[in-house]
JSON list of C-alpha atoms in Angstrom, two decimals:
[
{"chain": "A", "resi": 20, "resn": "MET", "atom": "CA", "xyz": [0.00, 0.00, 0.00]},
{"chain": "A", "resi": 21, "resn": "LYS", "atom": "CA", "xyz": [1.31, 3.44, -0.96]},
{"chain": "A", "resi": 22, "resn": "LEU", "atom": "CA", "xyz": [0.83, 6.10, 1.70]},
{"chain": "A", "resi": 23, "resn": "GLY", "atom": "CA", "xyz": [0.44, 9.85, 1.41]},
{"chain": "A", "resi": 24, "resn": "ILE", "atom": "CA", "xyz": [1.02, 11.46, 4.80]},
{"chain": "A", "resi": 25, "resn": "LEU", "atom": "CA", "xyz": [-0.03, 15.00, 5.71]},
{"chain": "A", "resi": 26, "resn": "VAL", "atom": "CA", "xyz": [1.82, 16.73, 8.55]},
{"chain": "A", "resi": 27, "resn": "SER", "atom": "CA", "xyz": [2.15, 20.13, 10.17]},
{"chain": "A", "resi": 28, "resn": "GLY", "atom": "CA", "xyz": [4.56, 19.73, 13.09]},
{"chain": "A", "resi": 29, "resn": "ARG", "atom": "CA", "xyz": [7.32, 17.62, 14.58]},
{"chain": "A", "resi": 30, "resn": "GLY", "atom": "CA", "xyz": [6.19, 14.42, 12.88]},
{"chain": "A", "resi": 31, "resn": "SER", "atom": "CA", "xyz": [6.47, 11.92, 15.72]},
{"chain": "A", "resi": 32, "resn": "ASN", "atom": "CA", "xyz": [3.57, 9.89, 14.30]},
{"chain": "A", "resi": 33, "resn": "LEU", "atom": "CA", "xyz": [5.29, 10.00, 10.91]},
{"chain": "A", "resi": 34, "resn": "GLN", "atom": "CA", "xyz": [8.39, 8.59, 12.61]},
{"chain": "A", "resi": 35, "resn": "ALA", "atom": "CA", "xyz": [6.32, 5.79, 14.17]},
{"chain": "A", "resi": 36, "resn": "ILE", "atom": "CA", "xyz": [5.08, 4.85, 10.68]},
{"chain": "A", "resi": 37, "resn": "VAL", "atom": "CA", "xyz": [8.60, 4.97, 9.25]},
{"chain": "A", "resi": 38, "resn": "ASP", "atom": "CA", "xyz": [9.93, 2.80, 12.08]},
{"chain": "A", "resi": 39, "resn": "ALA", "atom": "CA", "xyz": [7.16, 0.23, 11.54]},
{"chain": "A", "resi": 40, "resn": "ILE", "atom": "CA", "xyz": [7.92, 0.09, 7.81]},
{"chain": "A", "resi": 41, "resn": "GLU", "atom": "CA", "xyz": [11.67, -0.20, 8.31]},
{"chain": "A", "resi": 42, "resn": "SER", "atom": "CA", "xyz": [11.25, -2.95, 10.92]},
{"chain": "A", "resi": 43, "resn": "GLY", "atom": "CA", "xyz": [9.13, -4.99, 8.54]},
{"chain": "A", "resi": 44, "resn": "LYS", "atom": "CA", "xyz": [5.96, -4.70, 10.62]},
{"chain": "A", "resi": 45, "resn": "LEU", "atom": "CA", "xyz": [4.10, -2.51, 8.15]},
{"chain": "A", "resi": 46, "resn": "PRO", "atom": "CA", "xyz": [3.76, -3.69, 4.52]},
{"chain": "A", "resi": 47, "resn": "CYS", "atom": "CA", "xyz": [3.62, -0.20, 3.03]},
{"chain": "A", "resi": 48, "resn": "SER", "atom": "CA", "xyz": [5.72, 2.47, 1.40]},
{"chain": "A", "resi": 49, "resn": "ILE", "atom": "CA", "xyz": [5.49, 6.23, 1.78]},
{"chain": "A", "resi": 50, "resn": "SER", "atom": "CA", "xyz": [4.98, 7.79, -1.64]},
{"chain": "A", "resi": 51, "resn": "ILE", "atom": "CA", "xyz": [4.85, 11.37, -0.41]},
{"chain": "A", "resi": 52, "resn": "VAL", "atom": "CA", "xyz": [4.77, 13.48, 2.73]},
{"chain": "A", "resi": 53, "resn": "ILE", "atom": "CA", "xyz": [3.08, 16.87, 2.45]},
{"chain": "A", "resi": 54, "resn": "SER", "atom": "CA", "xyz": [3.57, 19.62, 5.04]},
{"chain": "A", "resi": 55, "resn": "ASP", "atom": "CA", "xyz": [1.65, 22.87, 5.15]},
{"chain": "A", "resi": 56, "resn": "ARG", "atom": "CA", "xyz": [4.51, 24.41, 7.16]},
{"chain": "A", "resi": 57, "resn": "GLU", "atom": "CA", "xyz": [7.99, 24.79, 5.73]},
{"chain": "A", "resi": 58, "resn": "LYS", "atom": "CA", "xyz": [9.64, 24.68, 9.17]},
{"chain": "A", "resi": 59, "resn": "ALA", "atom": "CA", "xyz": [7.91, 21.51, 10.36]},
{"chain": "A", "resi": 60, "resn": "TYR", "atom": "CA", "xyz": [10.44, 19.14, 11.89]},
{"chain": "A", "resi": 61, "resn": "ALA", "atom": "CA", "xyz": [8.66, 16.30, 10.09]},
{"chain": "A", "resi": 62, "resn": "LEU", "atom": "CA", "xyz": [10.49, 17.43, 6.95]},
{"chain": "A", "resi": 63, "resn": "GLU", "atom": "CA", "xyz": [13.85, 16.75, 8.63]},
{"chain": "A", "resi": 64, "resn": "ARG", "atom": "CA", "xyz": [12.66, 13.21, 9.29]},
{"chain": "A", "resi": 65, "resn": "CYS", "atom": "CA", "xyz": [11.83, 12.87, 5.60]},
{"chain": "A", "resi": 66, "resn": "LYS", "atom": "CA", "xyz": [15.32, 14.00, 4.61]},
{"chain": "A", "resi": 67, "resn": "LYS", "atom": "CA", "xyz": [16.93, 11.55, 7.05]},
{"chain": "A", "resi": 68, "resn": "HIS", "atom": "CA", "xyz": [14.95, 8.62, 5.69]},
{"chain": "A", "resi": 69, "resn": "HIS", "atom": "CA", "xyz": [15.00, 9.74, 2.03]},
{"chain": "A", "resi": 70, "resn": "ILE", "atom": "CA", "xyz": [11.21, 10.09, 1.82]},
{"chain": "A", "resi": 71, "resn": "PRO", "atom": "CA", "xyz": [9.72, 12.19, -1.00]},
{"chain": "A", "resi": 72, "resn": "HIS", "atom": "CA", "xyz": [8.25, 15.36, 0.50]},
{"chain": "A", "resi": 73, "resn": "VAL", "atom": "CA", "xyz": [6.83, 18.70, -0.49]},
{"chain": "A", "resi": 74, "resn": "VAL", "atom": "CA", "xyz": [5.64, 21.87, 1.23]},
{"chain": "A", "resi": 75, "resn": "ILE", "atom": "CA", "xyz": [2.25, 23.22, 0.19]},
{"chain": "A", "resi": 76, "resn": "LYS", "atom": "CA", "xyz": [1.33, 26.35, 2.14]},
{"chain": "A", "resi": 77, "resn": "ARG", "atom": "CA", "xyz": [-2.19, 27.73, 2.35]},
{"chain": "A", "resi": 78, "resn": "LYS", "atom": "CA", "xyz": [-0.96, 31.32, 2.09]},
{"chain": "A", "resi": 79, "resn": "ASP", "atom": "CA", "xyz": [0.44, 30.64, -1.38]},
{"chain": "A", "resi": 80, "resn": "PHE", "atom": "CA", "xyz": [-3.08, 30.16, -2.76]},
{"chain": "A", "resi": 81, "resn": "GLY", "atom": "CA", "xyz": [-5.90, 32.60, -3.22]},
{"chain": "A", "resi": 82, "resn": "ASN", "atom": "CA", "xyz": [-8.47, 30.39, -1.55]},
{"chain": "A", "resi": 83, "resn": "VAL", "atom": "CA", "xyz": [-8.87, 27.11, 0.31]},
{"chain": "A", "resi": 84, "resn": "GLN", "atom": "CA", "xyz": [-10.18, 25.26, -2.74]},
{"chain": "A", "resi": 85, "resn": "ASP", "atom": "CA", "xyz": [-7.06, 26.03, -4.78]},
{"chain": "A", "resi": 86, "resn": "PHE", "atom": "CA", "xyz": [-4.88, 24.96, -1.83]},
{"chain": "A", "resi": 87, "resn": "GLU", "atom": "CA", "xyz": [-6.74, 21.67, -1.53]},
{"chain": "A", "resi": 88, "resn": "GLU", "atom": "CA", "xyz": [-6.66, 21.10, -5.27]},
{"chain": "A", "resi": 89, "resn": "GLU", "atom": "CA", "xyz": [-2.87, 21.21, -5.07]},
{"chain": "A", "resi": 90, "resn": "LEU", "atom": "CA", "xyz": [-2.92, 18.72, -2.19]},
{"chain": "A", "resi": 91, "resn": "ILE", "atom": "CA", "xyz": [-5.18, 16.43, -4.23]},
{"chain": "A", "resi": 92, "resn": "ARG", "atom": "CA", "xyz": [-3.03, 16.78, -7.34]},
{"chain": "A", "resi": 93, "resn": "SER", "atom": "CA", "xyz": [0.17, 15.94, -5.44]},
{"chain": "A", "resi": 94, "resn": "LEU", "atom": "CA", "xyz": [-1.37, 12.91, -3.72]},
{"chain": "A", "resi": 95, "resn": "LYS", "atom": "CA", "xyz": [-2.86, 11.54, -6.94]},
{"chain": "A", "resi": 96, "resn": "GLU", "atom": "CA", "xyz": [0.36, 12.15, -8.85]},
{"chain": "A", "resi": 97, "resn": "ALA", "atom": "CA", "xyz": [2.11, 10.06, -6.18]},
{"chain": "A", "resi": 98, "resn": "GLN", "atom": "CA", "xyz": [-0.54, 7.33, -6.74]},
{"chain": "A", "resi": 99, "resn": "VAL", "atom": "CA", "xyz": [-1.32, 6.97, -3.04]},
{"chain": "A", "resi": 100, "resn": "ASP", "atom": "CA", "xyz": [-3.71, 4.28, -1.86]},
{"chain": "A", "resi": 101, "resn": "LEU", "atom": "CA", "xyz": [-4.30, 5.76, 1.60]},
{"chain": "A", "resi": 102, "resn": "VAL", "atom": "CA", "xyz": [-4.07, 9.31, 2.94]},
{"chain": "A", "resi": 103, "resn": "VAL", "atom": "CA", "xyz": [-2.90, 9.53, 6.55]},
{"chain": "A", "resi": 104, "resn": "LEU", "atom": "CA", "xyz": [-3.45, 12.70, 8.59]},
{"chain": "A", "resi": 105, "resn": "ALA", "atom": "CA", "xyz": [-0.60, 12.53, 11.10]},
{"chain": "A", "resi": 106, "resn": "GLY", "atom": "CA", "xyz": [-0.81, 15.79, 13.01]},
{"chain": "A", "resi": 107, "resn": "PHE", "atom": "CA", "xyz": [-2.12, 17.81, 10.06]},
{"chain": "A", "resi": 108, "resn": "MET", "atom": "CA", "xyz": [-3.52, 20.92, 11.68]},
{"chain": "A", "resi": 109, "resn": "ARG", "atom": "CA", "xyz": [-6.08, 21.94, 9.08]},
{"chain": "A", "resi": 110, "resn": "ILE", "atom": "CA", "xyz": [-9.70, 20.99, 8.66]},
{"chain": "A", "resi": 111, "resn": "LEU", "atom": "CA", "xyz": [-10.20, 19.51, 5.21]},
{"chain": "A", "resi": 112, "resn": "SER", "atom": "CA", "xyz": [-13.29, 20.31, 3.20]},
{"chain": "A", "resi": 113, "resn": "ALA", "atom": "CA", "xyz": [-15.89, 17.93, 1.83]},
{"chain": "A", "resi": 114, "resn": "HIS", "atom": "CA", "xyz": [-14.35, 18.49, -1.59]},
{"chain": "A", "resi": 115, "resn": "PHE", "atom": "CA", "xyz": [-11.03, 17.04, -0.47]},
{"chain": "A", "resi": 116, "resn": "ILE", "atom": "CA", "xyz": [-12.62, 14.15, 1.41]},
{"chain": "A", "resi": 117, "resn": "ARG", "atom": "CA", "xyz": [-14.74, 13.18, -1.60]},
{"chain": "A", "resi": 118, "resn": "ALA", "atom": "CA", "xyz": [-11.56, 12.93, -3.68]},
{"chain": "A", "resi": 119, "resn": "PHE", "atom": "CA", "xyz": [-10.45, 9.97, -1.51]},
{"chain": "A", "resi": 120, "resn": "PRO", "atom": "CA", "xyz": [-13.68, 8.34, -0.28]},
{"chain": "A", "resi": 121, "resn": "MET", "atom": "CA", "xyz": [-13.05, 6.11, 2.76]},
{"chain": "A", "resi": 122, "resn": "LYS", "atom": "CA", "xyz": [-9.34, 6.29, 1.99]},
{"chain": "A", "resi": 123, "resn": "ILE", "atom": "CA", "xyz": [-8.36, 8.91, 4.57]},
{"chain": "A", "resi": 124, "resn": "ILE", "atom": "CA", "xyz": [-7.56, 8.12, 8.20]},
{"chain": "A", "resi": 125, "resn": "ASN", "atom": "CA", "xyz": [-6.81, 10.44, 11.10]},
{"chain": "A", "resi": 126, "resn": "ILE", "atom": "CA", "xyz": [-5.33, 10.08, 14.56]},
{"chain": "A", "resi": 127, "resn": "HIS", "atom": "CA", "xyz": [-7.13, 12.15, 17.21]},
{"chain": "A", "resi": 128, "resn": "PRO", "atom": "CA", "xyz": [-6.05, 12.50, 20.88]},
{"chain": "A", "resi": 129, "resn": "SER", "atom": "CA", "xyz": [-9.31, 11.52, 22.56]},
{"chain": "A", "resi": 130, "resn": "LEU", "atom": "CA", "xyz": [-11.78, 8.68, 22.64]},
{"chain": "A", "resi": 131, "resn": "THR", "atom": "CA", "xyz": [-14.19, 10.01, 20.06]},
{"chain": "A", "resi": 132, "resn": "PRO", "atom": "CA", "xyz": [-16.95, 11.10, 20.03]},
{"chain": "A", "resi": 133, "resn": "ALA", "atom": "CA", "xyz": [-15.68, 12.80, 23.20]},
{"chain": "A", "resi": 134, "resn": "PHE", "atom": "CA", "xyz": [-13.59, 15.96, 22.91]},
{"chain": "A", "resi": 135, "resn": "VAL", "atom": "CA", "xyz": [-13.44, 16.55, 19.18]},
{"chain": "A", "resi": 136, "resn": "GLY", "atom": "CA", "xyz": [-11.68, 19.49, 17.58]},
{"chain": "A", "resi": 137, "resn": "LYS", "atom": "CA", "xyz": [-8.71, 21.40, 18.99]},
{"chain": "A", "resi": 138, "resn": "ASP", "atom": "CA", "xyz": [-7.10, 20.95, 22.41]},
{"chain": "A", "resi": 139, "resn": "ALA", "atom": "CA", "xyz": [-8.71, 17.57, 23.10]},
{"chain": "A", "resi": 140, "resn": "GLN", "atom": "CA", "xyz": [-6.33, 16.87, 25.99]},
{"chain": "A", "resi": 141, "resn": "LYS", "atom": "CA", "xyz": [-7.17, 20.20, 27.62]},
{"chain": "A", "resi": 142, "resn": "GLN", "atom": "CA", "xyz": [-10.89, 19.48, 27.15]},
{"chain": "A", "resi": 143, "resn": "ALA", "atom": "CA", "xyz": [-10.50, 16.12, 28.94]},
{"chain": "A", "resi": 144, "resn": "LEU", "atom": "CA", "xyz": [-8.72, 17.75, 31.88]},
{"chain": "A", "resi": 145, "resn": "GLU", "atom": "CA", "xyz": [-11.25, 20.55, 32.21]},
{"chain": "A", "resi": 146, "resn": "TYR", "atom": "CA", "xyz": [-14.15, 18.10, 32.04]},
{"chain": "A", "resi": 147, "resn": "GLY", "atom": "CA", "xyz": [-12.67, 16.00, 34.81]},
{"chain": "A", "resi": 148, "resn": "SER", "atom": "CA", "xyz": [-12.45, 12.79, 32.80]},
{"chain": "A", "resi": 149, "resn": "LYS", "atom": "CA", "xyz": [-10.82, 9.79, 34.46]},
{"chain": "A", "resi": 150, "resn": "ILE", "atom": "CA", "xyz": [-10.08, 8.05, 31.14]},
{"chain": "A", "resi": 151, "resn": "THR", "atom": "CA", "xyz": [-9.19, 9.50, 27.77]},
{"chain": "A", "resi": 152, "resn": "GLY", "atom": "CA", "xyz": [-6.97, 8.23, 24.98]},
{"chain": "A", "resi": 153, "resn": "CYS", "atom": "CA", "xyz": [-6.63, 8.33, 21.22]},
{"chain": "A", "resi": 154, "resn": "THR", "atom": "CA", "xyz": [-8.63, 7.20, 18.20]},
{"chain": "A", "resi": 155, "resn": "VAL", "atom": "CA", "xyz": [-7.76, 6.24, 14.66]},
{"chain": "A", "resi": 156, "resn": "HIS", "atom": "CA", "xyz": [-10.81, 6.82, 12.50]},
{"chain": "A", "resi": 157, "resn": "LEU", "atom": "CA", "xyz": [-11.83, 7.08, 8.89]},
{"chain": "A", "resi": 158, "resn": "VAL", "atom": "CA", "xyz": [-12.32, 10.68, 7.85]},
{"chain": "A", "resi": 159, "resn": "THR", "atom": "CA", "xyz": [-15.79, 11.85, 6.92]},
{"chain": "A", "resi": 160, "resn": "GLU", "atom": "CA", "xyz": [-17.25, 15.28, 6.38]},
{"chain": "A", "resi": 161, "resn": "GLU", "atom": "CA", "xyz": [-18.11, 15.60, 10.09]},
{"chain": "A", "resi": 162, "resn": "LEU", "atom": "CA", "xyz": [-15.13, 16.76, 12.17]},
{"chain": "A", "resi": 163, "resn": "ASP", "atom": "CA", "xyz": [-13.34, 13.95, 14.08]},
{"chain": "A", "resi": 164, "resn": "SER", "atom": "CA", "xyz": [-16.44, 11.79, 13.84]},
{"chain": "A", "resi": 165, "resn": "GLY", "atom": "CA", "xyz": [-15.75, 9.12, 11.24]},
{"chain": "A", "resi": 166, "resn": "PRO", "atom": "CA", "xyz": [-16.05, 5.37, 11.88]},
{"chain": "A", "resi": 167, "resn": "VAL", "atom": "CA", "xyz": [-13.58, 4.20, 14.53]},
{"chain": "A", "resi": 168, "resn": "ILE", "atom": "CA", "xyz": [-10.90, 1.69, 13.53]},
{"chain": "A", "resi": 169, "resn": "VAL", "atom": "CA", "xyz": [-9.06, 1.41, 16.86]},
{"chain": "A", "resi": 170, "resn": "GLN", "atom": "CA", "xyz": [-8.80, 3.26, 20.16]},
{"chain": "A", "resi": 171, "resn": "ALA", "atom": "CA", "xyz": [-6.35, 3.25, 23.05]},
{"chain": "A", "resi": 172, "resn": "CYS", "atom": "CA", "xyz": [-7.39, 4.04, 26.63]},
{"chain": "A", "resi": 173, "resn": "VAL", "atom": "CA", "xyz": [-5.17, 6.31, 28.74]},
{"chain": "A", "resi": 174, "resn": "PRO", "atom": "CA", "xyz": [-5.88, 7.24, 32.38]},
{"chain": "A", "resi": 175, "resn": "VAL", "atom": "CA", "xyz": [-6.04, 10.87, 33.43]},
{"chain": "A", "resi": 176, "resn": "LEU", "atom": "CA", "xyz": [-3.88, 11.16, 36.56]},
{"chain": "A", "resi": 177, "resn": "PRO", "atom": "CA", "xyz": [-4.66, 13.57, 39.41]},
{"chain": "A", "resi": 178, "resn": "ASP", "atom": "CA", "xyz": [-1.53, 15.64, 38.83]},
{"chain": "A", "resi": 179, "resn": "ASP", "atom": "CA", "xyz": [-1.69, 15.66, 35.04]},
{"chain": "A", "resi": 180, "resn": "THR", "atom": "CA", "xyz": [-1.08, 18.82, 33.07]},
{"chain": "A", "resi": 181, "resn": "GLU", "atom": "CA", "xyz": [-2.03, 19.26, 29.44]},
{"chain": "A", "resi": 182, "resn": "GLU", "atom": "CA", "xyz": [1.60, 18.56, 28.54]},
{"chain": "A", "resi": 183, "resn": "THR", "atom": "CA", "xyz": [2.01, 15.35, 30.58]},
{"chain": "A", "resi": 184, "resn": "LEU", "atom": "CA", "xyz": [-1.32, 13.96, 29.43]},
{"chain": "A", "resi": 185, "resn": "SER", "atom": "CA", "xyz": [-0.53, 14.81, 25.81]},
{"chain": "A", "resi": 186, "resn": "GLU", "atom": "CA", "xyz": [2.81, 13.01, 25.94]},
{"chain": "A", "resi": 187, "resn": "ARG", "atom": "CA", "xyz": [1.30, 9.90, 27.49]},
{"chain": "A", "resi": 188, "resn": "ILE", "atom": "CA", "xyz": [-1.45, 9.79, 24.87]},
{"chain": "A", "resi": 189, "resn": "LEU", "atom": "CA", "xyz": [1.13, 10.33, 22.15]},
{"chain": "A", "resi": 190, "resn": "ALA", "atom": "CA", "xyz": [2.98, 7.17, 23.15]},
{"chain": "A", "resi": 191, "resn": "TYR", "atom": "CA", "xyz": [-0.19, 5.22, 22.38]},
{"chain": "A", "resi": 192, "resn": "GLU", "atom": "CA", "xyz": [-0.77, 7.12, 19.14]},
{"chain": "A", "resi": 193, "resn": "HIS", "atom": "CA", "xyz": [2.60, 5.80, 17.98]},
{"chain": "A", "resi": 194, "resn": "ARG", "atom": "CA", "xyz": [1.32, 2.26, 18.48]},
{"chain": "A", "resi": 195, "resn": "VAL", "atom": "CA", "xyz": [-2.23, 2.36, 17.16]},
{"chain": "A", "resi": 196, "resn": "LEU", "atom": "CA", "xyz": [-1.68, 4.46, 14.04]},
{"chain": "A", "resi": 197, "resn": "PRO", "atom": "CA", "xyz": [0.77, 2.00, 12.39]},
{"chain": "A", "resi": 198, "resn": "GLN", "atom": "CA", "xyz": [-1.51, -0.83, 13.50]},
{"chain": "A", "resi": 199, "resn": "ALA", "atom": "CA", "xyz": [-4.55, 0.72, 11.82]},
{"chain": "A", "resi": 200, "resn": "ILE", "atom": "CA", "xyz": [-2.56, 1.34, 8.64]},
{"chain": "A", "resi": 201, "resn": "ARG", "atom": "CA", "xyz": [-1.46, -2.29, 8.61]},
{"chain": "A", "resi": 202, "resn": "TRP", "atom": "CA", "xyz": [-5.06, -3.47, 8.93]},
{"chain": "A", "resi": 203, "resn": "MET", "atom": "CA", "xyz": [-6.03, -1.21, 6.03]},
{"chain": "A", "resi": 204, "resn": "ALA", "atom": "CA", "xyz": [-3.11, -2.48, 3.93]},
{"chain": "A", "resi": 205, "resn": "GLU", "atom": "CA", "xyz": [-4.12, -6.07, 4.60]},
{"chain": "A", "resi": 206, "resn": "GLY", "atom": "CA", "xyz": [-7.70, -5.37, 3.51]},
{"chain": "A", "resi": 207, "resn": "ARG", "atom": "CA", "xyz": [-9.06, -6.35, 6.92]},
{"chain": "A", "resi": 208, "resn": "VAL", "atom": "CA", "xyz": [-11.07, -3.19, 7.64]},
{"chain": "A", "resi": 209, "resn": "LYS", "atom": "CA", "xyz": [-14.75, -3.62, 6.81]},
{"chain": "A", "resi": 210, "resn": "VAL", "atom": "CA", "xyz": [-17.13, -0.69, 7.27]},
{"chain": "A", "resi": 211, "resn": "GLU", "atom": "CA", "xyz": [-20.91, -0.89, 7.61]},
{"chain": "A", "resi": 212, "resn": "GLY", "atom": "CA", "xyz": [-22.41, 2.48, 8.43]},
{"chain": "A", "resi": 213, "resn": "ARG", "atom": "CA", "xyz": [-20.67, 3.68, 11.56]},
{"chain": "A", "resi": 214, "resn": "LYS", "atom": "CA", "xyz": [-19.40, 0.25, 12.56]},
{"chain": "A", "resi": 215, "resn": "VAL", "atom": "CA", "xyz": [-15.94, -1.02, 11.67]},
{"chain": "A", "resi": 216, "resn": "GLN", "atom": "CA", "xyz": [-15.02, -4.67, 11.82]},
{"chain": "A", "resi": 217, "resn": "VAL", "atom": "CA", "xyz": [-11.36, -5.63, 11.61]},
{"chain": "A", "resi": 218, "resn": "ILE", "atom": "CA", "xyz": [-11.25, -9.20, 10.35]},
{"chain": "A", "resi": 219, "resn": "GLY", "atom": "CA", "xyz": [-9.23, -11.41, 12.70]},
{"chain": "A", "resi": 220, "resn": "ALA", "atom": "CA", "xyz": [-8.28, -8.64, 15.13]},
{"chain": "A", "resi": 221, "resn": "LYS", "atom": "CA", "xyz": [-8.27, -9.39, 18.84]},
{"chain": "A", "resi": 222, "resn": "TYR", "atom": "CA", "xyz": [-8.69, -5.80, 19.98]},
{"chain": "A", "resi": 223, "resn": "GLY", "atom": "CA", "xyz": [-10.77, -2.85, 18.91]},
{"chain": "A", "resi": 224, "resn": "THR", "atom": "CA", "xyz": [-9.68, -0.95, 21.98]},
{"chain": "A", "resi": 225, "resn": "LEU", "atom": "CA", "xyz": [-6.13, -1.06, 23.29]},
{"chain": "A", "resi": 226, "resn": "PRO", "atom": "CA", "xyz": [-6.19, -1.33, 27.11]},
{"chain": "A", "resi": 227, "resn": "VAL", "atom": "CA", "xyz": [-3.80, 0.38, 29.48]},
{"chain": "A", "resi": 228, "resn": "ASN", "atom": "CA", "xyz": [-1.04, -2.21, 29.18]},
{"chain": "A", "resi": 229, "resn": "PRO", "atom": "CA", "xyz": [2.31, -1.06, 27.79]},
{"chain": "A", "resi": 230, "resn": "GLN", "atom": "CA", "xyz": [3.41, -4.67, 27.26]},
{"chain": "A", "resi": 231, "resn": "LEU", "atom": "CA", "xyz": [0.56, -5.51, 24.87]},
{"chain": "A", "resi": 232, "resn": "GLU", "atom": "CA", "xyz": [1.86, -6.17, 21.38]},
{"chain": "A", "resi": 233, "resn": "VAL", "atom": "CA", "xyz": [-0.69, -4.90, 18.88]},
{"chain": "A", "resi": 234, "resn": "PHE", "atom": "CA", "xyz": [1.03, -6.05, 15.70]}
]
């Protein structure tokens, strides 16, 4: 499976995907990485691992549609089979999503449908949640609300700050995102309405157990 990965920041989830590919756990290749920020550290990771990459900035286009058309053109030119939003900090329009129907996945730092949108970790703290986590879901036109492929549960500790909670959730993101991509690559993800069945998978939710091997 050929991946097109969209990033905006440091690219730690990109690195998790690269590590899974290089270790032989993920039967995929990365055809292109697109960043909307020219100073994103994710681009340094691409250079280190010799991954094709390009910067496409919103400000270089007169409107959002032209910006997204360039994203679509670049992804289709790279012949990607799956688009992965790995810390891409822009909301994509219905036009973009329809260009890759049920072929876009996103990693979100909460157990959706709870705490969608920005600052999900801060929302969980302010709400007083005892459990939060992360979700890999298919992208639909409704924000952070597509069918769930896999989730990981993370406890909210009494002394947590937004930063400590975010880092602990991120460690689980690095595990479940490559896992979800592998399931997609193996053709094991079946979607009926809102429900996702992963053929042969033992877990749809990753429990709080750092020793659990998900691959």
